[in-house]
Amino acid sequence: MTEIKPFKKRVWLSSPTMHGEELDYIKQAIDSNWVTTAGENINELEKMMASYVGMDHAVGLSSGTAALHMCMKLAGERINPGAKPGRALEGMRVFCSDMTFDASVNPVVYEGGEPVFIDTEPDTWNMDPKALKKAFETYPDTKLVVLAHLYGVPAKMDEILYLCRKYEALLIEDAAEALGAEYSGDIAKGKCGSFGDFAVISFNGNKIVTGSSGGMFLTRSEEDANKVRKWSTQSREDAPWYQHEELGYNYRMSNLIAGVVRGNMLHIDEHIASKKAIYERYREGFASLPVSMNPFESKAAPNYWLSGLLVDADHMCPQVRGEKDYLYTPESGKSCPCQILDRLNELNAEGRPVWKPMHMQPIYMNNAFITKDGSGRAVSNAYIKAGKATDCGADIFARGLCLPSDNKMTAEDQALIIEAVKRLFD
Ligand SMILES: *Cc1c(COP(=O)(O)O)cnc(C)c1O
């Protein structure tokens, strides 16, 4: 067997892919001296995003996290009118995706809310509608759900929308990773970011379309869009001086960054096509191994932002994770995410563990966690039982990983990565 040599140039998980128009739009902004948080790039990008996603209004912000914060304020205002500034969700439980980036959840806490984590289902790696139902039965007065579509795969939207309507809860869609992903269900039809009351897209450097940073808030309500425009520019009133009646934020998008996103957005279809090709090459390459790719429903068309891999439970070698370190024992015919990630790193390729579930994070250790069977806290301690978890999120965290998914990775590089992973299972 020939040895596989490390890549001379690092193969990234997901790096920006620039095309040229980005620079044209930045140049226009500089030539016209709109080097600020207003200008044509922002205006055009907002129109472009609203029409692309299928929402009526879009507001360009400094990050996806800032956009989520604005969603929390709006939701809090509706559910809990008259709350103190900065405490829009005071005393409120908020049902949140559990296996996600903490930026999905932190904005709940910025406004004094209490995240309650909802377990993950194995069919799309997103919020489990069965667990969400349990959560509504357990805490029926909860009026807000924050749902992430992980790795560009739409969640089970029909079931989740049905429950939100039944329990009259608002839905915030964290579509940060899912720009361009589509779902055609019975209740929910369209692009991710168009199903909730409010939605968020991120243009962070590793997302499928990027501006280096930046985010977009989406809504059907013109009034809400105007509120977010005002709040994100320090809540200035219409007066000849700086007049303030509400708490303000400096969250508006820069017109230069809007130029990068605007140019990059022209290529979203190509980006999705190349990510899809990467996913399919992995799926074919790993067909003979005891692993599977991150799954999606037949009514969903993901954007394939990151390709995920799950090792079959009976082909996991022993692996334990502590708070910051890990150990595993290689065994013939078996492997595990830690071993695969080590091997990728040796080859100068970047993989990543799947998002460590929020209920396992020290910062959220005391928050409620609901599985399809009820309180997840009562039955599992995912730290101790990693690999033998009783909840789906901890199980996917133990057995899953994100593969290098950069759309500048060549098919030859990818073939070597596939071969290297295959050899771990010999
Ligand atoms: C990237 C990301 C965010 C945050 O977006 P930023 O623009 O980096 O603030 C939020 N939620 C999820 C699921 C993300 O992946």
XYZ file of C-alpha atoms and ligand atoms in Angstrom:
441
model
C 0.000 0.000 0.000
C 1.454 3.372 -0.959
C 1.770 5.872 1.814
C -0.556 8.880 1.651
C 1.515 12.050 2.042
C 0.271 15.185 3.783
C -1.180 17.863 1.502
C 1.306 20.654 0.797
C -1.514 23.163 0.845
C -3.953 22.764 3.734
C -7.386 21.422 2.811
C -9.898 23.490 4.777
C -13.196 22.569 6.339
C -14.889 25.436 4.513
C -13.058 28.580 3.444
C -14.305 31.657 1.547
C -14.579 31.326 -2.231
C -14.212 34.710 -3.883
C -14.889 35.461 -7.529
C -14.102 39.071 -8.441
C -17.456 40.844 -8.258
C -16.875 41.211 -4.506
C -13.971 43.567 -5.251
C -15.996 45.490 -7.852
C -18.700 46.260 -5.291
C -16.154 47.255 -2.639
C -14.500 49.535 -5.176
C -17.831 51.155 -6.022
C -18.406 51.823 -2.330
C -14.984 53.373 -1.928
C -15.172 55.391 -5.152
C -18.526 56.837 -4.090
C -17.236 57.249 -0.504
C -20.069 55.221 1.046
C -17.594 53.728 3.507
C -20.043 53.437 6.369
C -23.075 51.493 7.552
C -25.289 52.809 4.761
C -25.128 52.743 0.978
C -26.099 50.996 -2.203
C -24.487 47.652 -1.381
C -26.563 47.312 1.786
C -29.762 48.413 0.060
C -29.267 46.070 -2.869
C -28.184 43.155 -0.708
C -31.264 43.504 1.500
C -33.547 43.387 -1.543
C -31.602 40.467 -2.975
C -31.774 38.443 0.245
C -35.471 39.040 0.892
C -36.367 37.921 -2.606
C -33.920 34.992 -2.630
C -35.118 33.535 0.675
C -38.746 34.455 0.105
C -39.357 36.816 3.008
C -40.699 40.334 2.558
C -38.042 42.286 4.449
C -34.344 41.908 5.182
C -32.035 44.010 7.355
C -28.240 43.756 7.004
C -26.461 43.438 10.346
C -22.910 43.004 11.611
C -23.288 39.267 12.309
C -25.713 36.402 12.494
C -25.441 36.611 16.272
C -26.517 40.269 16.208
C -29.460 39.288 13.995
C -30.454 36.580 16.491
C -30.271 39.117 19.295
C -32.675 41.370 17.384
C -35.023 38.389 16.923
C -35.032 37.800 20.688
C -35.938 41.423 21.339
C -38.808 41.336 18.865
C -40.120 38.027 20.157
C -39.868 39.225 23.746
C -41.710 42.422 22.937
C -44.587 40.436 21.507
C -44.813 37.820 24.222
C -43.937 40.001 27.169
C -44.762 43.616 26.325
C -43.416 46.190 28.739
C -40.320 44.176 29.745
C -37.304 46.162 30.929
C -34.654 47.162 28.350
C -32.188 44.315 27.893
C -34.590 41.881 29.642
C -37.046 41.157 26.829
C -37.171 37.430 27.684
C -36.983 37.827 31.464
C -38.446 34.841 33.259
C -39.291 33.058 30.008
C -38.354 29.564 28.945
C -37.269 29.316 25.319
C -37.112 25.977 23.495
C -33.799 25.793 21.636
C -32.023 23.396 19.297
C -29.518 21.465 21.397
C -26.962 20.359 18.834
C -25.919 23.697 17.359
C -23.400 26.526 17.604
C -23.735 28.417 20.886
C -24.430 31.603 18.905
C -27.937 30.149 18.334
C -28.601 30.156 22.041
C -26.546 32.904 23.723
C -28.837 35.714 22.476
C -31.669 34.140 24.515
C -29.532 34.737 27.589
C -28.559 38.278 26.478
C -32.251 39.100 27.007
C -32.645 37.261 30.291
C -34.396 34.181 28.860
C -33.797 30.608 29.942
C -32.899 28.165 27.157
C -34.508 24.740 27.440
C -32.683 22.360 25.134
C -34.607 20.049 22.832
C -32.920 16.801 21.814
C -31.877 15.982 18.264
C -33.421 13.394 15.904
C -31.330 11.009 13.795
C -33.051 11.670 10.426
C -31.735 15.225 9.849
C -29.589 15.891 12.986
C -31.948 18.747 13.893
C -34.483 19.472 16.641
C -36.609 16.385 17.329
C -40.328 17.225 16.927
C -41.159 14.390 19.356
C -38.953 15.990 21.988
C -40.425 19.407 21.175
C -43.901 17.979 21.745
C -42.775 16.599 25.116
C -41.361 20.011 25.968
C -44.657 21.755 25.180
C -46.463 19.183 27.318
C -43.982 19.765 30.140
C -43.900 23.591 29.888
C -47.143 24.499 28.065
C -46.766 28.229 28.683
C -43.614 28.452 26.543
C -44.135 30.801 23.596
C -40.818 30.844 21.750
C -38.808 28.270 19.780
C -35.311 28.848 18.349
C -34.572 26.283 15.666
C -31.286 25.809 13.775
C -30.944 23.955 10.459
C -27.675 22.141 10.990
C -24.985 21.973 8.309
C -27.420 23.178 5.667
C -29.966 20.378 6.187
C -33.565 21.545 6.738
C -35.166 20.459 10.004
C -38.487 18.536 10.067
C -40.379 21.726 9.338
C -43.894 20.340 8.868
C -43.905 18.783 12.332
C -42.200 21.732 13.993
C -44.463 24.369 12.422
C -47.504 22.292 13.339
C -46.431 22.251 17.005
C -45.549 25.972 17.069
C -49.005 26.794 15.707
C -50.789 24.394 18.032
C -49.093 25.885 21.094
C -49.162 29.444 19.680
C -45.414 29.844 19.951
C -43.276 32.154 17.837
C -40.563 30.510 15.750
C -37.110 32.002 15.206
C -35.287 30.194 12.429
C -31.519 30.149 12.742
C -30.743 29.554 9.067
C -27.141 30.764 9.558
C -25.794 27.587 7.932
C -28.676 26.901 5.587
C -28.776 29.667 2.983
C -30.245 28.188 -0.190
C -31.489 24.947 1.414
C -35.087 24.108 0.478
C -37.958 22.113 1.898
C -41.187 21.124 0.215
C -43.540 19.789 2.832
C -47.286 19.994 3.368
C -47.231 22.986 5.734
C -43.774 24.369 5.069
C -42.663 25.025 1.499
C -39.752 27.140 0.370
C -36.270 28.093 1.447
C -34.866 27.831 4.944
C -35.300 31.243 6.514
C -38.843 31.646 5.183
C -40.724 29.419 7.641
C -40.364 31.242 10.938
C -41.743 34.511 12.286
C -38.181 35.822 12.148
C -35.078 34.318 10.589
C -31.344 34.788 10.484
C -28.622 34.172 7.897
C -24.881 34.429 8.633
C -22.138 35.603 6.259
C -19.325 34.597 8.619
C -16.080 33.599 6.845
C -16.773 29.877 6.638
C -20.448 29.994 5.597
C -21.574 29.055 2.085
C -21.816 32.724 1.069
C -19.601 35.114 2.986
C -18.634 38.726 3.453
C -15.885 37.868 6.004
C -18.567 38.619 8.585
C -22.107 39.909 8.533
C -25.623 38.689 9.071
C -29.145 39.215 7.794
C -32.403 39.517 9.690
C -35.516 38.403 7.783
C -39.190 38.965 8.491
C -42.585 39.362 6.861
C -43.387 42.460 8.908
C -42.318 45.878 7.693
C -42.817 47.260 11.185
C -40.399 44.699 12.644
C -37.839 45.384 9.929
C -38.006 49.094 10.722
C -37.589 48.404 14.431
C -34.460 46.342 13.753
C -33.084 49.090 11.495
C -33.600 51.569 14.297
C -32.321 49.428 17.193
C -29.224 48.391 15.232
C -28.226 52.043 14.670
C -28.342 53.094 18.348
C -32.115 53.645 18.412
C -31.980 57.215 17.209
C -35.337 58.954 17.132
C -36.392 61.185 14.277
C -35.123 64.440 15.792
C -32.512 67.082 14.914
C -30.207 65.823 17.697
C -29.386 62.382 19.112
C -32.682 61.622 20.815
C -33.165 58.200 22.417
C -36.302 56.554 23.783
C -35.119 52.940 23.510
C -31.949 50.966 24.183
C -29.731 51.009 21.095
C -27.077 48.765 19.523
C -24.307 49.237 16.997
C -25.234 46.224 14.900
C -25.613 47.547 11.342
C -23.750 45.944 8.437
C -20.888 47.838 6.805
C -21.439 48.882 3.194
C -18.018 47.398 2.323
C -18.947 44.016 3.765
C -22.316 44.219 2.032
C -20.325 44.595 -1.195
C -18.448 41.360 -0.560
C -21.664 39.486 0.231
C -23.451 41.023 -2.742
C -20.724 39.848 -5.105
C -20.462 36.423 -3.453
C -24.244 35.887 -3.570
C -24.092 35.923 -7.383
C -22.368 32.536 -7.088
C -24.559 30.764 -4.580
C -25.818 28.194 -7.079
C -22.251 27.206 -7.994
C -21.309 26.985 -4.329
C -24.229 24.680 -3.566
C -23.471 22.539 -6.637
C -19.824 22.073 -5.642
C -20.744 21.285 -2.003
C -23.255 18.740 -3.258
C -20.628 17.120 -5.472
C -18.315 16.866 -2.439
C -21.057 15.219 -0.364
C -21.814 12.735 -3.120
C -18.174 11.800 -3.670
C -17.889 11.070 0.053
C -21.089 9.046 0.021
C -19.900 6.909 -2.875
C -16.358 6.676 -1.514
C -17.553 5.430 1.875
C -20.256 3.102 0.534
C -18.354 -0.019 1.638
C -17.509 1.293 5.149
C -19.590 0.943 8.343
C -20.427 4.667 8.261
C -23.184 6.911 6.926
C -23.388 10.523 5.750
C -25.376 13.198 7.603
C -28.915 12.399 6.465
C -31.809 14.467 5.129
C -35.465 13.887 4.289
C -36.600 13.279 0.716
C -38.681 16.484 0.840
C -35.547 18.474 1.665
C -32.856 19.849 -0.648
C -29.903 20.755 1.584
C -27.213 23.272 0.625
C -24.611 20.637 1.672
C -22.597 23.286 3.548
C -20.640 20.649 5.499
C -20.437 16.933 4.799
C -20.948 14.984 8.013
C -19.980 11.388 8.736
C -21.420 9.028 11.358
C -19.588 5.855 12.403
C -21.878 2.836 12.919
C -22.249 2.112 16.647
C -20.895 -1.445 16.329
C -17.818 -0.205 14.492
C -16.757 2.399 17.054
C -13.419 1.716 18.722
C -13.296 2.739 22.407
C -13.203 6.542 22.668
C -13.633 8.862 25.653
C -13.745 12.625 25.766
C -13.071 14.738 28.817
C -13.685 18.471 29.017
C -10.733 19.356 26.801
C -8.905 16.151 25.961
C -9.652 12.721 24.532
C -8.402 9.162 24.303
C -9.169 6.258 22.032
C -7.900 2.741 21.475
C -7.513 1.787 17.808
C -8.990 -1.606 16.969
C -8.956 -3.495 13.714
C -12.092 -2.985 11.632
C -13.140 -0.062 13.819
C -12.506 3.644 14.184
C -13.971 6.738 15.855
C -14.268 10.486 15.194
C -11.209 11.344 17.338
C -9.044 8.929 15.355
C -10.406 10.119 12.010
C -9.861 13.775 12.974
C -6.296 13.016 14.108
C -5.604 11.308 10.803
C -7.071 14.206 8.798
C -4.905 16.605 10.761
C -1.786 14.525 10.006
C -2.671 14.851 6.338
C -2.978 18.647 6.706
C -6.748 18.524 6.187
C -9.241 20.190 8.485
C -12.161 18.230 9.914
C -14.192 19.072 12.991
C -16.250 17.284 15.617
C -19.986 17.901 15.209
C -21.324 20.710 17.408
C -21.068 19.585 20.996
C -24.665 19.651 22.263
C -25.573 22.612 24.436
C -26.886 20.400 27.252
C -23.356 18.980 27.571
C -21.698 22.415 27.740
C -20.523 23.561 31.193
C -22.170 26.970 30.693
C -25.601 25.353 30.173
C -25.139 22.408 32.533
C -28.088 23.436 34.714
C -30.584 24.160 31.948
C -33.433 21.758 31.311
C -32.925 19.263 28.504
C -35.884 17.436 26.978
C -35.705 14.235 24.939
C -38.560 12.350 23.291
C -38.944 10.449 26.556
C -39.043 13.475 28.857
C -36.299 14.986 30.972
C -32.948 14.063 29.446
C -31.202 15.187 32.625
C -32.908 12.439 34.579
C -31.616 9.577 32.491
C -28.240 10.453 31.062
C -24.946 11.883 31.996
C -23.493 12.274 28.561
C -20.017 13.033 29.910
C -19.645 9.655 31.508
C -21.455 7.676 28.895
C -20.040 9.209 25.722
C -20.481 6.618 23.004
C -23.251 4.884 24.934
C -25.441 7.942 25.254
C -29.132 7.720 25.996
C -29.933 10.912 24.096
C -29.580 11.353 20.347
C -27.467 14.539 20.499
C -24.761 13.004 22.688
C -24.787 9.925 20.467
C -24.247 11.927 17.276
C -21.551 13.956 19.044
C -19.786 10.717 20.023
C -20.008 9.050 16.610
C -20.119 11.969 14.167
C -17.717 14.424 12.584
C -17.539 17.056 9.847
C -15.319 16.180 6.904
C -13.222 18.664 4.922
C -15.909 20.325 2.768
C -14.090 23.170 1.104
C -15.321 23.808 -2.405
C -11.774 24.453 -3.602
C -10.703 20.941 -2.576
C -9.881 18.967 -5.734
C -11.466 15.596 -6.487
C -7.937 14.099 -6.250
C -7.421 15.530 -2.755
C -10.807 14.235 -1.742
C -10.027 10.760 -3.097
C -6.911 10.671 -0.881
C -8.944 11.731 2.154
C -11.464 8.984 1.439
C -8.685 6.417 1.043
C -7.025 7.505 4.303
C -10.302 7.157 6.238
C -10.955 3.762 4.654
C -7.584 2.479 5.843
C -8.511 3.361 9.444
C -11.251 0.729 9.240
C -8.909 -2.014 7.892
C -22.413 30.781 12.210
C -23.598 30.522 13.025
C -24.209 31.529 13.794
C -23.614 32.867 14.030
O -23.332 33.625 12.961
P -22.209 34.779 13.062
O -22.423 35.534 11.808
O -20.889 34.088 13.136
O -22.484 35.600 14.281
C -25.389 31.224 14.451
N -25.924 30.009 14.412
C -25.360 29.008 13.714
C -26.053 27.688 13.680
C -24.168 29.226 13.018
O -23.590 28.206 12.375
